[in-house]
Coordinates of C-alpha atoms in Angstrom, one line a residue:
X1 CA 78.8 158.0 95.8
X2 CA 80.5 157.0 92.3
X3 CA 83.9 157.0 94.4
X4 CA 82.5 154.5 96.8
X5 CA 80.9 152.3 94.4
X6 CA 84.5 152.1 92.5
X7 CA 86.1 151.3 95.7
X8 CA 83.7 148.4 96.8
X9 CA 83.5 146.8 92.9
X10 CA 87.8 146.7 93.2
X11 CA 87.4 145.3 96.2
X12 CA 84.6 142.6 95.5
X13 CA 87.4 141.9 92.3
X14 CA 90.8 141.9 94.6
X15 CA 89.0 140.1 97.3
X16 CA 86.3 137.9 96.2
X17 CA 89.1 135.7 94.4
X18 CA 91.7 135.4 98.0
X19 CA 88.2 134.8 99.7
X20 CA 88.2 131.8 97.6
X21 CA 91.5 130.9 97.5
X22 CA 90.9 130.9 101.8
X23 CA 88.3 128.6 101.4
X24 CA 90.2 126.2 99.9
X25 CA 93.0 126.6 101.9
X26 CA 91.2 126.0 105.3
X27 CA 89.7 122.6 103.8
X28 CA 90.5 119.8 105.8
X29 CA 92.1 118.0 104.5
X30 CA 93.4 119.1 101.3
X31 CA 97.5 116.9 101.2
X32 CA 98.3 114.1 103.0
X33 CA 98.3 113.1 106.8
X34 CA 100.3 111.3 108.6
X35 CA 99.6 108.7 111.1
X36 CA 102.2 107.8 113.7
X37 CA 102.6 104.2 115.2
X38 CA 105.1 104.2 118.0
X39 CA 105.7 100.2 117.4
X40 CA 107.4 98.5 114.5
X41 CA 105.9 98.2 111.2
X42 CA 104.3 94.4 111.3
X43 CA 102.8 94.7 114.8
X44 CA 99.5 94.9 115.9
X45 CA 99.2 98.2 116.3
X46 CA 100.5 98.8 112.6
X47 CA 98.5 95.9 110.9
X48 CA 95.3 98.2 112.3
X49 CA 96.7 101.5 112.0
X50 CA 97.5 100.2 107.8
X51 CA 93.7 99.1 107.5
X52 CA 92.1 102.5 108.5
X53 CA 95.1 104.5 107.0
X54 CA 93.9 102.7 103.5
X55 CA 89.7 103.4 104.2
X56 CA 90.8 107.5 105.0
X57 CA 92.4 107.6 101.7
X58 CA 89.8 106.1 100.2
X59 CA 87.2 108.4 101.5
X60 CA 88.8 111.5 102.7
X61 CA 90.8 111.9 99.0
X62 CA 94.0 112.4 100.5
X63 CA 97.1 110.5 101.0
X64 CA 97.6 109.0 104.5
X65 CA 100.8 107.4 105.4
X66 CA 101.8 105.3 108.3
X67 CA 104.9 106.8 110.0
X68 CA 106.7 103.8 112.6
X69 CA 108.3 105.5 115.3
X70 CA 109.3 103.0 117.6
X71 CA 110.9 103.0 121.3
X72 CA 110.6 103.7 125.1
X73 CA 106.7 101.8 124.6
X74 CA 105.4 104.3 122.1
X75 CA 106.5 107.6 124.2
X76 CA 109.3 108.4 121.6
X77 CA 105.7 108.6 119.0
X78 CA 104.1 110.4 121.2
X79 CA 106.2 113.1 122.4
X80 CA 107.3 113.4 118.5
X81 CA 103.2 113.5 117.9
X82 CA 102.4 116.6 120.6
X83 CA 105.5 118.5 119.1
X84 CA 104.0 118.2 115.8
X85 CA 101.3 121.4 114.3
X86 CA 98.3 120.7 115.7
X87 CA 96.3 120.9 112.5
X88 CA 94.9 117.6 112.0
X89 CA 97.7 116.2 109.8
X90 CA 99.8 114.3 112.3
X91 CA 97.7 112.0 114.8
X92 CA 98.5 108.7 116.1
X93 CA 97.2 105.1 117.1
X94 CA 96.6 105.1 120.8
X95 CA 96.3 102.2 122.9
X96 CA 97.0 101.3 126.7
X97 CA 100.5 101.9 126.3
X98 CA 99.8 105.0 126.5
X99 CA 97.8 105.0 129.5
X100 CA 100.3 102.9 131.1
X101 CA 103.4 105.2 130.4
X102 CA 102.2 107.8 132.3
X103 CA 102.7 106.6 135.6
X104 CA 105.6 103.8 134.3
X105 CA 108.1 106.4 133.0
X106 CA 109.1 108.8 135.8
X107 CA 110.7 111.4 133.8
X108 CA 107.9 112.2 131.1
X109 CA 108.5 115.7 129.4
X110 CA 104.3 115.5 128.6
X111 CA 101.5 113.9 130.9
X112 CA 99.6 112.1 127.5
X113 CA 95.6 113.2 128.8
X114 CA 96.6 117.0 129.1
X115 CA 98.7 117.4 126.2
X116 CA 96.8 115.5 123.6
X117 CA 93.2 116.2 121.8
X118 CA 91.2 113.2 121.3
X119 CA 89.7 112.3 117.7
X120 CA 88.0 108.9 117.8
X121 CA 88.2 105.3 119.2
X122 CA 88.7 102.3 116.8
X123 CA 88.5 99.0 118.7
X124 CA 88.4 96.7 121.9
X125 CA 90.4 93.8 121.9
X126 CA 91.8 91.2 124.3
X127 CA 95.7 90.1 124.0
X128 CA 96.7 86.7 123.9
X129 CA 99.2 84.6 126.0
X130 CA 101.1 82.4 123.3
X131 CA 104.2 80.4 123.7
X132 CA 105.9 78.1 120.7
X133 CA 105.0 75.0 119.7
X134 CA 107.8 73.1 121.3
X135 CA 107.2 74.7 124.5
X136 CA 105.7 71.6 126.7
X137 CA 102.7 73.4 127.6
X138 CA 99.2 73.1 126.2
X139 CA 97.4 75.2 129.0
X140 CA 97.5 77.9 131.6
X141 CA 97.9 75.4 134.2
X142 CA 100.7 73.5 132.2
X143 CA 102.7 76.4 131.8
X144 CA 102.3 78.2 135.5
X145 CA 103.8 74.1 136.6
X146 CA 106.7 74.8 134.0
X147 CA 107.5 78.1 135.3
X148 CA 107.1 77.3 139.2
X149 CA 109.6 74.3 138.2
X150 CA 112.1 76.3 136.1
X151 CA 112.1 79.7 138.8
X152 CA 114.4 82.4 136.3
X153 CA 114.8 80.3 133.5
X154 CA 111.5 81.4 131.8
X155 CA 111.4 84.4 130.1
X156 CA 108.6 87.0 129.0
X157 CA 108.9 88.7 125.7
X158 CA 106.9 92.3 125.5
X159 CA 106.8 94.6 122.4
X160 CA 108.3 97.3 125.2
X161 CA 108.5 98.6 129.0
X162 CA 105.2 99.7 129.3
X163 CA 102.7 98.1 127.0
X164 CA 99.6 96.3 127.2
X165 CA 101.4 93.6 126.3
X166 CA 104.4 94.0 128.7
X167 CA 102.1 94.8 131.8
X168 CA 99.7 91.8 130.9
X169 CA 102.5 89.7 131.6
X170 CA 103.4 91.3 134.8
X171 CA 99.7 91.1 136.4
X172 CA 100.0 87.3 135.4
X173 CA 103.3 87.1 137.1
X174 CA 101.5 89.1 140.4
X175 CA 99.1 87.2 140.4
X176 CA 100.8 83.5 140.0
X177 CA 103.6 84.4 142.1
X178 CA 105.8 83.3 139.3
X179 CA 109.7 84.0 138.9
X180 CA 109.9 85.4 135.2
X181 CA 112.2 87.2 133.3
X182 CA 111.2 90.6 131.5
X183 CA 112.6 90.6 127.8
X184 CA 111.3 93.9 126.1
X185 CA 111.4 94.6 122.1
X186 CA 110.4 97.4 120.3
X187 CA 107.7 95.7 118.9
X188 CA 106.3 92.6 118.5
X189 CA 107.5 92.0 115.0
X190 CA 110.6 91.8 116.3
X191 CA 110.0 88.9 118.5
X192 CA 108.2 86.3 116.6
X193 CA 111.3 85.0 115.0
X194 CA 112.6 84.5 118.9
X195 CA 109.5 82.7 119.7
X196 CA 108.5 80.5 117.0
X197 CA 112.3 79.2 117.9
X198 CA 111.9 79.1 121.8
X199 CA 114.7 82.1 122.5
X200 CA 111.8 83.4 124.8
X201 CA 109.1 81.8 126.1
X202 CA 105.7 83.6 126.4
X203 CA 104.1 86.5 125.3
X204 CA 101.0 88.6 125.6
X205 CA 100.4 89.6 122.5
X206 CA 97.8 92.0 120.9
X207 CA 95.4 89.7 119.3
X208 CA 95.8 90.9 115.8
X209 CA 99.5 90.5 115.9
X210 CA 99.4 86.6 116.9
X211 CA 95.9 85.6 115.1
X212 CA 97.7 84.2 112.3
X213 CA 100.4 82.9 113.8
X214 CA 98.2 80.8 115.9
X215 CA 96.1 79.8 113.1
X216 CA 98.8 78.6 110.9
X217 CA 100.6 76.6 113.9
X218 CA 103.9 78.2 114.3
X219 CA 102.4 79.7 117.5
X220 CA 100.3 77.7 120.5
X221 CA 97.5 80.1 121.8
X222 CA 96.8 79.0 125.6
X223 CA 94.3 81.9 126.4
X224 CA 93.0 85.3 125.8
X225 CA 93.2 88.0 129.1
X226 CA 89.8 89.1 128.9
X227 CA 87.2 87.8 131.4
X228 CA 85.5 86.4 128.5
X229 CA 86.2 84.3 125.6
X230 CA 87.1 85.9 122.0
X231 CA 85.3 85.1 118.9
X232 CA 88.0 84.7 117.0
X233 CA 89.2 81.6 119.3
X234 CA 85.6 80.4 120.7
X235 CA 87.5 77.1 122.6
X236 CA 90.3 79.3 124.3
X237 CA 90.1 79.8 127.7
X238 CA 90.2 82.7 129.2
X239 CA 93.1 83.3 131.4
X240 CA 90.6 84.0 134.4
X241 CA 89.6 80.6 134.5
X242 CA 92.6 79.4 135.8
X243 CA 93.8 82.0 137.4
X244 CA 90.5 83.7 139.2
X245 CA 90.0 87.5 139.1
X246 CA 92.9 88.1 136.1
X247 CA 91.5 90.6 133.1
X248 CA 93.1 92.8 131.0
X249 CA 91.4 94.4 128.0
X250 CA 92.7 96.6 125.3
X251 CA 91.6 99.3 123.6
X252 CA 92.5 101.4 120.2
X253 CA 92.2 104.4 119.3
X254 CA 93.3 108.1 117.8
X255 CA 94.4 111.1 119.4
X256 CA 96.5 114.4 117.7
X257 CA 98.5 117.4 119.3
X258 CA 96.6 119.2 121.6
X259 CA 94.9 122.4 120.1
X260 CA 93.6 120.9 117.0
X261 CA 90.4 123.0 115.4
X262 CA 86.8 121.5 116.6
X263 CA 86.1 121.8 112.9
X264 CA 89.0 119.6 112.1
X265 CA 88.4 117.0 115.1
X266 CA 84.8 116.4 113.8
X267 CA 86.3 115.4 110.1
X268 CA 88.3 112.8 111.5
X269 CA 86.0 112.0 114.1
X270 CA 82.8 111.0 111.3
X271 CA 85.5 109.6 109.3
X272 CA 86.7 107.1 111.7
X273 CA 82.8 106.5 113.2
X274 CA 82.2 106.3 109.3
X275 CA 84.5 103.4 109.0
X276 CA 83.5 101.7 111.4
X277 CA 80.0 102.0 109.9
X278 CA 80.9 99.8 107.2
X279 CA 79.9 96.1 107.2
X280 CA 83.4 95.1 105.4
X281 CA 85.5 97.1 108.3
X282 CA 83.4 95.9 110.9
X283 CA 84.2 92.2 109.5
X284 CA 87.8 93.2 108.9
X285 CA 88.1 94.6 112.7
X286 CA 86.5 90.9 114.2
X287 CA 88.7 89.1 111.6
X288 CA 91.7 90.6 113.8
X289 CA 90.3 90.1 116.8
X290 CA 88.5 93.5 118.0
X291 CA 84.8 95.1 118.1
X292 CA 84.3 97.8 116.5
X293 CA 84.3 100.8 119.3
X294 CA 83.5 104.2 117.9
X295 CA 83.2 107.0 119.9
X296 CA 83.1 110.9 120.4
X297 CA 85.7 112.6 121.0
X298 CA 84.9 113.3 124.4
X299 CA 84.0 109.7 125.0
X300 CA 87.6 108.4 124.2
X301 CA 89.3 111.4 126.5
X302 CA 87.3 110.1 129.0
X303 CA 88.6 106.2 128.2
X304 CA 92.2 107.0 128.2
X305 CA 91.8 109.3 131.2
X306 CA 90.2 106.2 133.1
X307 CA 92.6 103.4 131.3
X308 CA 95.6 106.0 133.0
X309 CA 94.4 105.8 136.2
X310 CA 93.4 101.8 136.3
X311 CA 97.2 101.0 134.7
X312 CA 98.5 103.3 137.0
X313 CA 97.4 101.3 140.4
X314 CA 99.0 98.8 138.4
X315 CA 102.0 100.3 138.2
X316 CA 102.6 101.4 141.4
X317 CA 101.3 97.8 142.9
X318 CA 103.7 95.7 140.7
X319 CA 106.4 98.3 141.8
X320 CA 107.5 98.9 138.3
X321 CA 109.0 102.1 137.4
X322 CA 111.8 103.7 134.1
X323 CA 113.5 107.0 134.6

């Protein structure tokens, strides 16, 4: 009896500490996490991504750092995102780029709804058709007249094959009948400087990208391409207006590697729903152009499972495909 007693108190003493050392271990998180953006830094995408990135360090007590990984519309992000541990410490900013590659680039090594775990959403938004200020256009009408009576000479600037704001552009061209060249960046950073100086002539920008362009005049805002009107711009048109039945909605979001812990998902998950919680974010998100969208993990697989399958009849009816 005295032998087993000795055997349990050195192994309550040996034990007990690792036990503890465990504990700690297995907290999420305990060092920094990284959250990819498969755009440019200065972007829409990052100029959201950098807001929430800030609030999780703030309230989580760990480091988080935006990683840009631009190209290919985001897939070079997300491919490096499924490959990475699926822990919790590597998740990126989603959006209907992601939805939209799917069926857009024929040669995939992933399909994005299978090989990803959903964390949280973060915001619906509408994207913005803007041109520059010396374009002679003040309208939607005005500038479908312009391009009818300048057929190839027009051109459409994206922030890549495959985004929201690439395949806004081509259901406006679908549905105007309009003869318009394709220009695609790797981000919309990298196009301002082209439009403010007319190189290109129209894009479809995520709101938050443009807002302050617009604002400040070195863009001209001629609608938004939801069905209705933002907040931000209460006296701009919605594209549907002019041209009936045209909408195209954005959303934002989070997802990680597939396999992350349920444990692990829920952290971020609050966290997120957390921030969105708060009156300042909430004022910060509408200041950029969104509403505030949280939701459940399950709610947002769901989202991007549908957004895949809308973009896709896209897709396939504009006859647009990448190898």
């Amino acid at each position: 009896m005295q032998a087993v007693r000795f055997i349990a108190l050195v192994l309550g003493l040996v034990c007990g500490p690792l036990l503890g050392v465990a504990s700690a271990v297995e907290k999420f998180p305990n060092r920094p996490i990284k959250f990819v953006v498969g755009f440019l830094a200065g972007g829409p995408n990052d100029i959201v991504a950098r807001v929430f990135c800030e609030w999780l360090q703030q309230h989580l007590g760990q480091p988080c750092v935006v990683e840009n990984r631009a190209g290919q519309g985001g897939m070079i992000a997300a491919k490096a995102v499924m490959e990475s541990p699926a822990d919790g410490y590597t998740i990126m900013f989603v959006a209907p780029n992601n939805a939209i590659g799917q069926t857009l680039y024929k040669s995939l090594p992933f399909n994005f709804v299978r090989d990803t775990t959903p964390i949280a959403g973060i915001a619906q938004l509408t994207n913005i058709m803007v041109v520059p200020p010396d374009l002679p256009v003040k309208t939607v009408a005005d500038f479908i007249a312009y391009a009818k009576a300048n057929p190839g000479k027009v051109t459409q600037a994206s922030s890549g094959n495959g985004t929201s704001v690439h395949m806004s552009g081509e259901l406006f061209k679908m549905m105007t009948h309009l003869d318009i060249l394709h220009v695609p960046y790797r981000g919309s950073s990298a196009i301002y400087p082209d439009l403010m100086t007319g190189k290109v002539h129209v894009l479809f920008d995520n709101l938050p990208g443009s807002v302050e362009f617009v604002k400040t005049g070195k863009l001209r805002a001629l609608g938004v391409t939801t069905a209705k009107r933002s907040e931000v711009f209460p006296d701009l048109p919605a594209i549907g207006e002019t041209v009936p039945g045209y909408e195209a909605s954005v959303f934002y979001g989070v997802s990680g590697p597939k396999g992350i812990p349920a444990d692990v998902v829920e952290v971020l998950n609050k966290a997120f729903n957390a921030a969105l919680a708060d009156p300042k974010m909430q004022q910060r998100v509408k200041e950029l152009g969104g509403e505030p969208m949280p939701m459940a993990p399950e709610q947002f697989g769901k989202l991007v499972s549908d957004e895949t399958e809308k973009w896709g009849k896209v897709v396939k009816a504009a006859n647009i495909s990448i190898e």
